mmCIF file of C-alpha atoms in Angstrom:
data_model
loop_
_atom_site.group_PDB
_atom_site.id
_atom_site.type_symbol
_atom_site.label_atom_id
_atom_site.label_comp_id
_atom_site.label_asym_id
_atom_site.label_seq_id
_atom_site.Cartn_x
_atom_site.Cartn_y
_atom_site.Cartn_z
ATOM 1 C CA MET A 1250 60.077 76.116 102.766
ATOM 2 C CA TYR A 1251 63.110 73.962 103.519
ATOM 3 C CA LYS A 1252 65.331 75.214 106.345
ATOM 4 C CA LEU A 1253 68.945 74.296 106.873
ATOM 5 C CA PRO A 1254 69.714 72.327 110.060
ATOM 6 C CA ALA A 1255 71.107 74.377 112.931
ATOM 7 C CA GLY A 1256 74.543 72.749 112.676
ATOM 8 C CA ARG A 1257 74.904 73.575 108.991
ATOM 9 C CA MET A 1258 73.684 77.113 109.612
ATOM 10 C CA ILE A 1259 76.312 77.587 112.336
ATOM 11 C CA ASN A 1260 79.022 76.257 110.028
ATOM 12 C CA LYS A 1261 77.868 78.684 107.373
ATOM 13 C CA GLN A 1262 78.119 81.531 109.879
ATOM 14 C CA LEU A 1263 81.628 80.391 110.839
ATOM 15 C CA LEU A 1264 82.741 80.274 107.216
ATOM 16 C CA LEU A 1265 81.328 83.764 106.698
ATOM 17 C CA THR A 1266 83.199 84.998 109.765
ATOM 18 C CA TYR A 1267 86.492 83.562 108.537
ATOM 19 C CA LEU A 1268 85.817 85.048 105.109
ATOM 20 C CA TYR A 1269 85.420 88.497 106.673
ATOM 21 C CA LEU A 1270 88.659 87.993 108.610
ATOM 22 C CA LEU A 1271 90.449 87.022 105.403
ATOM 23 C CA ILE A 1272 89.057 90.074 103.609
ATOM 24 C CA TYR A 1273 90.197 92.311 106.463
ATOM 25 C CA ILE A 1274 93.714 90.859 106.483
ATOM 26 C CA CYS A 1275 94.025 91.153 102.692
ATOM 27 C CA LEU A 1276 92.692 94.714 102.563
ATOM 28 C CA SER A 1277 94.752 95.887 105.510
ATOM 29 C CA SER A 1278 97.968 94.458 104.116
ATOM 30 C CA GLY A 1279 97.101 95.602 100.609
ATOM 31 C CA VAL A 1280 96.397 99.206 101.583
ATOM 32 C CA ILE A 1281 99.648 99.493 103.542
ATOM 33 C CA LEU A 1282 101.700 98.046 100.680
ATOM 34 C CA TYR A 1283 99.779 100.195 98.187
ATOM 35 C CA ASN A 1284 100.515 103.379 100.146
ATOM 36 C CA LYS A 1285 104.179 102.457 100.402
ATOM 37 C CA TRP A 1286 104.340 101.799 96.653
ATOM 38 C CA VAL A 1287 102.696 105.127 95.803
ATOM 39 C CA LEU A 1288 104.883 107.169 98.152
ATOM 40 C CA SER A 1289 108.171 105.325 97.600
ATOM 41 C CA PRO A 1290 110.826 107.259 95.646
ATOM 42 C CA LYS A 1291 111.874 103.931 94.111
ATOM 43 C CA HIS A 1292 108.484 102.962 92.713
ATOM 44 C CA PHE A 1293 105.548 105.247 91.837
ATOM 45 C CA LYS A 1294 107.547 108.255 93.056
ATOM 46 C CA PHE A 1295 104.817 110.400 94.592
ATOM 47 C CA PRO A 1296 106.601 111.724 97.725
ATOM 48 C CA PHE A 1297 103.645 113.744 99.045
ATOM 49 C CA PRO A 1298 102.117 111.938 102.047
ATOM 50 C CA ILE A 1299 99.896 114.858 103.078
ATOM 51 C CA THR A 1300 98.401 115.009 99.584
ATOM 52 C CA LEU A 1301 97.730 111.265 99.637
ATOM 53 C CA THR A 1302 96.090 111.540 103.057
ATOM 54 C CA MET A 1303 93.940 114.452 101.873
ATOM 55 C CA ILE A 1304 92.802 112.373 98.901
ATOM 56 C CA HIS A 1305 91.724 109.637 101.314
ATOM 57 C CA MET A 1306 89.886 112.108 103.547
ATOM 58 C CA GLY A 1307 88.223 113.923 100.667
ATOM 59 C CA PHE A 1308 87.065 110.712 99.014
ATOM 60 C CA SER A 1309 85.787 109.266 102.294
ATOM 61 C CA GLY A 1310 83.962 112.482 103.164
ATOM 62 C CA VAL A 1311 82.231 112.621 99.776
ATOM 63 C CA VAL A 1312 81.149 108.965 99.960
ATOM 64 C CA ALA A 1313 79.852 109.478 103.503
ATOM 65 C CA PHE A 1314 77.921 112.585 102.419
ATOM 66 C CA PHE A 1315 76.116 110.677 99.677
ATOM 67 C CA LEU A 1316 75.354 107.766 101.995
ATOM 68 C CA VAL A 1317 73.935 110.063 104.690
ATOM 69 C CA ARG A 1318 72.289 112.900 102.762
ATOM 70 C CA VAL A 1319 71.460 111.497 99.330
ATOM 71 C CA PHE A 1320 70.863 107.761 99.689
ATOM 72 C CA LYS A 1321 69.973 108.044 103.404
ATOM 73 C CA VAL A 1322 71.580 104.708 104.238
ATOM 74 C CA VAL A 1323 72.098 105.937 107.790
ATOM 75 C CA ALA A 1324 70.667 108.897 109.660
ATOM 76 C CA PRO A 1325 72.940 111.678 110.956
ATOM 77 C CA VAL A 1326 73.272 112.018 114.720
ATOM 78 C CA LYS A 1327 72.101 115.041 116.651
ATOM 79 C CA MET A 1328 75.264 117.121 116.381
ATOM 80 C CA THR A 1329 75.287 120.521 118.069
ATOM 81 C CA PHE A 1330 77.855 123.222 117.422
ATOM 82 C CA GLN A 1331 79.193 122.810 120.966
ATOM 83 C CA ILE A 1332 79.762 119.074 120.527
ATOM 84 C CA TYR A 1333 81.356 119.621 117.125
ATOM 85 C CA ALA A 1334 83.672 122.344 118.408
ATOM 86 C CA THR A 1335 84.680 120.612 121.641
ATOM 87 C CA CYS A 1336 84.714 116.984 120.458
ATOM 88 C CA VAL A 1337 84.855 116.474 116.704
ATOM 89 C CA ILE A 1338 87.433 119.182 115.955
ATOM 90 C CA PRO A 1339 90.063 118.038 118.525
ATOM 91 C CA ILE A 1340 89.599 114.380 117.548
ATOM 92 C CA SER A 1341 89.867 115.267 113.852
ATOM 93 C CA ALA A 1342 93.064 117.221 114.487
ATOM 94 C CA PHE A 1343 94.839 114.293 116.134
ATOM 95 C CA PHE A 1344 93.396 111.853 113.613
ATOM 96 C CA ALA A 1345 94.734 113.941 110.735
ATOM 97 C CA SER A 1346 98.105 114.207 112.488
ATOM 98 C CA SER A 1347 98.376 110.456 113.014
ATOM 99 C CA LEU A 1348 97.631 109.801 109.335
ATOM 100 C CA TRP A 1349 100.048 112.491 108.190
ATOM 101 C CA PHE A 1350 102.959 111.287 110.325
ATOM 102 C CA GLY A 1351 102.245 107.623 109.650
ATOM 103 C CA ASN A 1352 102.197 108.077 105.882
ATOM 104 C CA THR A 1353 105.315 110.275 105.980
ATOM 105 C CA ALA A 1354 107.212 107.437 107.649
ATOM 106 C CA TYR A 1355 106.855 105.405 104.423
ATOM 107 C CA LEU A 1356 109.268 107.797 102.755
ATOM 108 C CA HIS A 1357 112.077 106.902 105.145
ATOM 109 C CA ILE A 1358 111.671 103.403 106.597
ATOM 110 C CA SER A 1359 110.469 100.006 105.424
ATOM 111 C CA VAL A 1360 106.975 98.587 105.860
ATOM 112 C CA ALA A 1361 108.374 95.740 107.967
ATOM 113 C CA PHE A 1362 110.062 98.098 110.412
ATOM 114 C CA ILE A 1363 106.943 100.294 110.572
ATOM 115 C CA GLN A 1364 104.881 97.266 111.590
ATOM 116 C CA MET A 1365 107.418 96.481 114.291
ATOM 117 C CA LEU A 1366 107.215 100.024 115.618
ATOM 118 C CA LYS A 1367 103.422 99.758 115.706
ATOM 119 C CA ALA A 1368 103.817 97.285 118.535
ATOM 120 C CA LEU A 1369 104.286 100.432 120.645
ATOM 121 C CA MET A 1370 100.624 101.352 120.154
ATOM 122 C CA PRO A 1371 99.371 99.746 123.401
ATOM 123 C CA VAL A 1372 102.213 101.460 125.276
ATOM 124 C CA ALA A 1373 101.343 104.876 123.870
ATOM 125 C CA THR A 1374 97.609 104.447 124.437
ATOM 126 C CA PHE A 1375 98.097 103.185 127.984
ATOM 127 C CA LEU A 1376 100.349 106.126 128.831
ATOM 128 C CA MET A 1377 97.890 108.627 127.350
ATOM 129 C CA ALA A 1378 95.014 107.001 129.212
ATOM 130 C CA VAL A 1379 96.883 107.160 132.522
ATOM 131 C CA ILE A 1380 97.843 110.798 131.938
ATOM 132 C CA CYS A 1381 94.246 111.722 131.034
ATOM 133 C CA GLY A 1382 92.865 109.786 133.993
ATOM 134 C CA THR A 1383 90.856 107.224 132.028
ATOM 135 C CA ASP A 1384 92.990 104.300 133.187
ATOM 136 C CA LYS A 1385 94.954 103.454 136.302
ATOM 137 C CA LEU A 1386 98.632 102.563 136.508
ATOM 138 C CA ARG A 1387 98.822 98.848 137.267
ATOM 139 C CA CYS A 1388 101.949 96.855 137.935
ATOM 140 C CA ASP A 1389 101.073 93.923 135.650
ATOM 141 C CA VAL A 1390 100.135 96.167 132.720
ATOM 142 C CA PHE A 1391 103.181 98.368 133.299
ATOM 143 C CA LEU A 1392 105.495 95.326 133.152
ATOM 144 C CA ASN A 1393 103.893 94.309 129.851
ATOM 145 C CA MET A 1394 104.501 97.799 128.503
ATOM 146 C CA VAL A 1395 108.160 97.563 129.542
ATOM 147 C CA LEU A 1396 108.425 94.211 127.735
ATOM 148 C CA VAL A 1397 106.919 95.697 124.580
ATOM 149 C CA SER A 1398 109.256 98.696 124.725
ATOM 150 C CA VAL A 1399 112.320 96.486 125.211
ATOM 151 C CA GLY A 1400 111.275 94.341 122.258
ATOM 152 C CA VAL A 1401 110.822 97.361 119.991
ATOM 153 C CA ALA A 1402 114.173 98.751 121.134
ATOM 154 C CA ILE A 1403 115.905 95.464 120.238
ATOM 155 C CA SER A 1404 114.136 95.393 116.886
ATOM 156 C CA SER A 1405 115.201 98.987 116.187
ATOM 157 C CA TYR A 1406 118.796 98.195 117.117
ATOM 158 C CA GLY A 1407 118.757 95.336 114.611
ATOM 159 C CA GLU A 1408 117.350 97.478 111.785
ATOM 160 C CA ILE A 1409 119.965 97.753 109.028
ATOM 161 C CA HIS A 1410 118.423 100.784 107.354
ATOM 162 C CA PHE A 1411 117.513 102.605 110.563
ATOM 163 C CA ASN A 1412 116.405 106.172 109.894
ATOM 164 C CA VAL A 1413 115.911 108.617 112.754
ATOM 165 C CA ILE A 1414 113.532 110.873 110.826
ATOM 166 C CA GLY A 1415 111.270 108.045 109.680
ATOM 167 C CA THR A 1416 111.252 106.476 113.137
ATOM 168 C CA ALA A 1417 110.411 109.825 114.732
ATOM 169 C CA PHE A 1418 107.507 110.357 112.323
ATOM 170 C CA GLN A 1419 106.098 106.885 112.966
ATOM 171 C CA VAL A 1420 106.390 107.101 116.765
ATOM 172 C CA THR A 1421 104.857 110.590 116.745
ATOM 173 C CA GLY A 1422 101.976 109.280 114.639
ATOM 174 C CA ILE A 1423 101.471 106.431 117.108
ATOM 175 C CA PHE A 1424 101.213 108.833 120.052
ATOM 176 C CA ALA A 1425 98.876 111.126 118.079
ATOM 177 C CA GLU A 1426 96.617 108.151 117.382
ATOM 178 C CA ALA A 1427 96.803 107.108 121.035
ATOM 179 C CA LEU A 1428 95.717 110.557 122.143
ATOM 180 C CA ARG A 1429 92.880 110.445 119.627
ATOM 181 C CA LEU A 1430 91.645 107.167 121.113
ATOM 182 C CA VAL A 1431 91.668 108.617 124.609
ATOM 183 C CA LEU A 1432 89.977 111.822 123.481
ATOM 184 C CA THR A 1433 87.329 109.746 121.713
ATOM 185 C CA GLN A 1434 86.506 108.019 124.968
ATOM 186 C CA VAL A 1435 86.646 111.155 127.103
ATOM 187 C CA LEU A 1436 84.871 113.566 124.744
ATOM 188 C CA LEU A 1437 82.441 111.515 122.654
ATOM 189 C CA GLN A 1438 81.520 108.499 124.739
ATOM 190 C CA LYS A 1439 81.000 110.462 127.948
ATOM 191 C CA LYS A 1440 78.579 112.696 126.063
ATOM 192 C CA GLY A 1441 76.685 109.625 124.941
ATOM 193 C CA LEU A 1442 77.399 110.233 121.259
ATOM 194 C CA SER A 1443 77.740 107.065 119.194
ATOM 195 C CA LEU A 1444 79.022 107.192 115.635
ATOM 196 C CA ASN A 1445 78.926 104.316 113.179
ATOM 197 C CA PRO A 1446 81.566 104.128 110.395
ATOM 198 C CA VAL A 1447 79.513 106.217 107.955
ATOM 199 C CA THR A 1448 78.615 109.004 110.363
ATOM 200 C CA SER A 1449 82.199 109.024 111.669
ATOM 201 C CA LEU A 1450 83.426 109.706 108.147
ATOM 202 C CA TYR A 1451 80.629 112.195 107.557
ATOM 203 C CA TYR A 1452 81.639 114.407 110.493
ATOM 204 C CA ILE A 1453 85.361 113.814 110.934
ATOM 205 C CA ALA A 1454 86.785 113.281 107.427
ATOM 206 C CA PRO A 1455 85.973 116.831 106.163
ATOM 207 C CA CYS A 1456 87.379 118.365 109.335
ATOM 208 C CA SER A 1457 90.558 116.283 109.030
ATOM 209 C CA PHE A 1458 90.853 117.369 105.397
ATOM 210 C CA LEU A 1459 90.787 121.037 106.463
ATOM 211 C CA PHE A 1460 93.399 120.459 109.160
ATOM 212 C CA LEU A 1461 95.709 118.854 106.604
ATOM 213 C CA PHE A 1462 95.304 121.769 104.191
ATOM 214 C CA ILE A 1463 97.572 124.093 106.205
ATOM 215 C CA PRO A 1464 100.623 121.776 106.382
ATOM 216 C CA TRP A 1465 99.979 120.787 102.764
ATOM 217 C CA TYR A 1466 100.007 124.414 101.636
ATOM 218 C CA VAL A 1467 103.231 125.138 103.535
ATOM 219 C CA LEU A 1468 105.167 121.907 103.040
ATOM 220 C CA GLU A 1469 104.010 120.191 99.856
ATOM 221 C CA LYS A 1470 102.355 122.721 97.564
ATOM 222 C CA PRO A 1471 105.634 124.544 96.703
ATOM 223 C CA GLY A 1472 107.327 121.249 95.861
ATOM 224 C CA MET A 1473 104.419 120.108 93.721
ATOM 225 C CA GLU A 1474 104.640 123.274 91.641
ATOM 226 C CA ILE A 1475 108.280 122.818 90.683
ATOM 227 C CA SER A 1476 108.501 119.038 90.271
ATOM 228 C CA GLN A 1477 107.140 116.685 87.654
ATOM 229 C CA ILE A 1478 104.149 115.099 89.357
ATOM 230 C CA ARG A 1479 102.951 111.695 88.254
ATOM 231 C CA PHE A 1480 99.206 111.899 88.793
ATOM 232 C CA ASN A 1481 97.270 108.869 87.638
ATOM 233 C CA PHE A 1482 93.554 109.150 88.416
ATOM 234 C CA TRP A 1483 92.950 105.419 88.567
ATOM 235 C CA ILE A 1484 95.909 104.842 90.887
ATOM 236 C CA PHE A 1485 94.688 107.373 93.435
ATOM 237 C CA PHE A 1486 91.023 106.435 93.039
ATOM 238 C CA SER A 1487 91.720 102.746 93.616
ATOM 239 C CA ASN A 1488 94.008 103.599 96.532
ATOM 240 C CA ALA A 1489 91.314 105.690 98.232
ATOM 241 C CA LEU A 1490 88.673 103.054 97.465
ATOM 242 C CA CYS A 1491 90.783 100.339 99.090
ATOM 243 C CA ALA A 1492 91.265 102.505 102.183
ATOM 244 C CA LEU A 1493 87.505 103.035 102.414
ATOM 245 C CA ALA A 1494 86.830 99.326 101.910
ATOM 246 C CA LEU A 1495 89.279 98.548 104.710
ATOM 247 C CA ASN A 1496 87.260 100.715 107.080
ATOM 248 C CA PHE A 1497 84.065 98.790 106.341
ATOM 249 C CA SER A 1498 85.808 95.416 106.437
ATOM 250 C CA ILE A 1499 86.864 96.124 110.020
ATOM 251 C CA PHE A 1500 83.251 96.991 110.754
ATOM 252 C CA LEU A 1501 82.134 93.620 109.372
ATOM 253 C CA VAL A 1502 84.772 91.775 111.402
ATOM 254 C CA ILE A 1503 83.795 93.626 114.563
ATOM 255 C CA GLY A 1504 80.156 92.662 114.058
ATOM 256 C CA ARG A 1505 80.873 88.938 113.808
ATOM 257 C CA THR A 1506 83.772 88.228 116.147
ATOM 258 C CA GLY A 1507 84.943 89.023 119.633
ATOM 259 C CA ALA A 1508 87.892 91.011 120.871
ATOM 260 C CA VAL A 1509 90.147 87.960 121.175
ATOM 261 C CA THR A 1510 89.583 86.853 117.579
ATOM 262 C CA ILE A 1511 90.178 90.364 116.292
ATOM 263 C CA ARG A 1512 93.432 90.655 118.206
ATOM 264 C CA VAL A 1513 94.687 87.323 116.886
ATOM 265 C CA ALA A 1514 93.783 88.413 113.356
ATOM 266 C CA GLY A 1515 95.693 91.652 113.874
ATOM 267 C CA VAL A 1516 98.835 89.834 114.998
ATOM 268 C CA LEU A 1517 98.557 87.372 112.101
ATOM 269 C CA LYS A 1518 98.133 90.264 109.686
ATOM 270 C CA ASP A 1519 101.301 91.922 110.974
ATOM 271 C CA TRP A 1520 103.413 88.819 110.434
ATOM 272 C CA ILE A 1521 101.958 88.297 106.948
ATOM 273 C CA LEU A 1522 102.571 91.944 106.107
ATOM 274 C CA ILE A 1523 106.178 91.819 107.278
ATOM 275 C CA ALA A 1524 106.797 88.759 105.100
ATOM 276 C CA LEU A 1525 104.989 90.225 102.080
ATOM 277 C CA SER A 1526 106.830 93.535 102.320
ATOM 278 C CA THR A 1527 110.185 91.821 101.840
ATOM 279 C CA ILE A 1528 108.839 90.233 98.644
ATOM 280 C CA VAL A 1529 107.137 93.302 97.197
ATOM 281 C CA PHE A 1530 109.971 95.616 98.209
ATOM 282 C CA PRO A 1531 113.230 93.665 97.866
ATOM 283 C CA GLU A 1532 115.191 96.595 99.305
ATOM 284 C CA SER A 1533 113.613 95.793 102.683
ATOM 285 C CA THR A 1534 115.882 93.606 104.768
ATOM 286 C CA ILE A 1535 114.863 91.794 107.944
ATOM 287 C CA THR A 1536 117.558 90.696 110.360
ATOM 288 C CA GLY A 1537 117.440 88.056 113.062
ATOM 289 C CA LEU A 1538 117.561 90.787 115.691
ATOM 290 C CA ASN A 1539 114.484 92.385 114.073
ATOM 291 C CA ILE A 1540 112.526 89.163 114.440
ATOM 292 C CA ILE A 1541 113.705 88.506 117.991
ATOM 293 C CA GLY A 1542 112.842 92.026 119.115
ATOM 294 C CA TYR A 1543 109.442 91.960 117.435
ATOM 295 C CA ALA A 1544 108.649 88.542 118.932
ATOM 296 C CA ILE A 1545 109.468 89.883 122.409
ATOM 297 C CA ALA A 1546 107.277 92.928 121.796
ATOM 298 C CA LEU A 1547 104.415 90.733 120.592
ATOM 299 C CA CYS A 1548 104.643 88.630 123.733
ATOM 300 C CA GLY A 1549 104.051 91.790 125.719
ATOM 301 C CA VAL A 1550 101.178 92.823 123.423
ATOM 302 C CA VAL A 1551 99.528 89.384 123.683
ATOM 303 C CA MET A 1552 99.772 89.414 127.483
ATOM 304 C CA TYR A 1553 98.415 92.960 127.575
ATOM 305 C CA ASN A 1554 95.503 91.993 125.346
ATOM 306 C CA TYR A 1555 94.791 88.969 127.532
ATOM 307 C CA LEU A 1556 94.694 91.092 130.675
ATOM 308 C CA LYS A 1557 92.369 93.661 129.120
ATOM 309 C CA VAL A 1558 89.963 91.076 127.729
ATOM 310 C CA LYS A 1559 90.017 89.265 131.066
ATOM 311 C CA ASP A 1560 89.167 92.527 132.825
ATOM 312 C CA VAL A 1561 86.240 93.101 130.486
ATOM 313 C CA ARG A 1562 84.917 89.552 130.906
ATOM 314 C CA THR A 1563 85.213 89.823 134.677
ATOM 315 C CA ALA A 1564 83.548 93.221 134.784
ATOM 316 C CA ASN A 1565 80.627 92.003 132.716
ATOM 317 C CA GLN A 1566 80.576 88.567 134.398
ATOM 318 C CA LEU A 1567 80.505 86.812 131.053
ATOM 319 C CA PRO A 1568 82.125 83.432 130.288
ATOM 320 C CA MET A 1569 84.892 83.204 127.737
ATOM 321 C CA GLU A 1570 83.161 82.294 124.478
ATOM 322 C CA SER A 1571 84.614 80.194 121.747
ATOM 323 C CA ILE A 1572 84.047 81.161 118.141
ATOM 324 C CA PRO A 1573 81.461 78.381 117.592
ATOM 325 C CA GLU A 1574 79.517 79.503 120.682
ATOM 326 C CA ARG A 1575 79.567 83.087 119.452
ATOM 327 C CA ALA A 1576 78.476 82.005 115.977
ATOM 328 C CA SER A 1577 75.667 79.956 117.456
ATOM 329 C CA LYS A 1578 74.497 82.909 119.511
ATOM 330 C CA GLU A 1579 74.588 85.175 116.458
ATOM 331 C CA TRP A 1580 72.631 82.636 114.438
ATOM 332 C CA LYS A 1581 69.926 82.382 117.084
ATOM 333 C CA LEU A 1582 69.650 86.033 118.083
ATOM 334 C CA GLU A 1583 69.959 87.925 114.832
ATOM 335 C CA LYS A 1584 69.335 87.067 111.204
ATOM 336 C CA LYS A 1585 69.364 90.566 109.866
ATOM 337 C CA SER A 1586 72.080 91.965 107.630
ATOM 338 C CA ASP A 1587 75.826 91.946 108.008
ATOM 339 C CA PHE A 1588 75.676 95.610 108.892
ATOM 340 C CA TYR A 1589 73.252 95.332 111.843
ATOM 341 C CA SER A 1590 70.852 98.112 110.922
ATOM 342 C CA ASP A 1591 70.312 99.282 114.491
ATOM 343 C CA SER A 1592 72.743 102.133 114.967
ATOM 344 C CA SER A 1593 72.997 101.446 118.683
ATOM 345 C CA THR A 1594 74.463 98.051 117.771
ATOM 346 C CA ASN A 1595 76.569 99.425 114.937
ATOM 347 C CA THR A 1596 78.523 101.739 117.130
ATOM 348 C CA ARG A 1597 81.817 100.649 118.543
ATOM 349 C CA ASN A 1598 79.961 98.970 121.300
ATOM 350 C CA ILE A 1599 80.468 95.280 120.627
ATOM 351 C CA GLY A 1600 78.413 94.002 123.491
ATOM 352 C CA SER A 1601 80.492 93.168 126.505
ATOM 353 C CA ASP A 1602 83.775 93.321 124.601
ATOM 354 C CA ALA A 1603 83.444 97.043 124.125
ATOM 355 C CA GLY A 1604 83.642 97.824 127.796
ATOM 356 C CA VAL A 1605 87.379 98.287 127.664
ATOM 357 C CA ALA A 1606 88.911 101.692 128.135
ATOM 358 C CA ALA A 1607 90.502 103.586 125.297
ATOM 359 C CA SER A 1608 93.821 102.172 126.375
ATOM 360 C CA ASP A 1609 92.691 98.800 125.044
ATOM 361 C CA SER A 1610 93.867 99.063 121.478
ATOM 362 C CA PHE A 1611 92.983 96.855 118.494
ATOM 363 C CA VAL A 1612 94.355 97.370 115.039
ATOM 364 C CA VAL A 1613 95.724 100.731 114.206
ATOM 365 C CA ASP A 1614 95.277 100.792 110.485
ATOM 366 C CA GLU A 1615 95.901 104.434 109.997
ATOM 367 C CA GLU A 1616 95.367 103.845 106.310
ATOM 368 C CA ALA A 1617 91.705 103.191 107.030
ATOM 369 C CA PRO A 1618 89.769 106.454 107.018
ATOM 370 C CA LEU A 1619 88.193 106.142 110.452
ATOM 371 C CA LEU A 1620 86.688 103.610 112.784
ATOM 372 C CA GLN A 1621 83.847 104.239 115.151
ATOM 373 C CA SER A 1622 84.410 105.750 118.550
ATOM 374 C CA LYS A 1623 84.099 102.493 120.465
ATOM 375 C CA ILE A 1624 85.845 100.180 118.006
ATOM 376 C CA SER A 1625 88.956 102.268 118.569
ATOM 377 C CA SER A 1626 89.131 100.938 122.098
ATOM 378 C CA LEU A 1627 89.922 97.516 120.653
ATOM 379 C CA LYS A 1628 93.014 98.326 118.615
ATOM 380 C CA SER A 1629 96.169 96.392 119.323
ATOM 381 C CA THR A 1630 98.939 97.380 116.962
#
């Protein structure tokens, strides 16, 4: 049987990697714009963010149940009542809160400004990690956090349609997500429990759905009874399906790239999303001060990411790998499936890159149902 030369095989792996990155960027941007369109009072006019989030959680939980219990694509982990009560429930509560607050922000502020505020994610996660004792206060990292905060402050000052309520919801959601990341590290990882994307959804999505039921019943149910609700099954089904696909696209990207590549893709996605949002939603206006502030914040984020990746490389005594070197290594060491069937590899442990603390954040796509416990340590915005 004819075999492709090693060079051509590596190029094929590289093209596949870039394809996964492109899919991730498209899905991530698409889900965010889709959510904004559904919730916006000027477009689809469905101003119920908790309901939308519950649809996502319910759909994800059902899909995960069928994959685990019916089709047996993955095996469930050994989950005791103690672990569920002390780990899964608290994490689900903060996860549900971050989704709720993040989606509510779409009602009040633009997608572009929300992406600029998300630059605060490393700041929030670093602060939570220091408070919880999972990270140490370092001068170089602290200065980067100050730079990010100054940049976001400048960007906020330049926002024409600044809204205190929307900003408060988004920032609160960021800190809720940051606390979830830290709790994931402290509660799950220290107990040696590894969850892949499917098992994460299987255990956490139903619990998050139940947490959202109480605020939904108090805040949104009365309004839904007296207003004319536009409920289109295909709109909400496709929206939830895109959110689920985003979760798995991140999993594919994580499996084929390193932390540096993922971070660069996240930054690129943010700039693309900011530009697209002004086209899709003409009411969104970006000022020069917005761009300047966001650029300053991104400089801080890039430096922070560099320091964290450098720490991980140093701790693991691994050389900095280029994408071709990584692709070559993947081609030689594994020729299985894109989903790496071994659950110990599928968890958020991405080899040496996953050694970062929970303060090392990757891409906070709160629209995605849930990432694994160790992938969360690689989010950046």
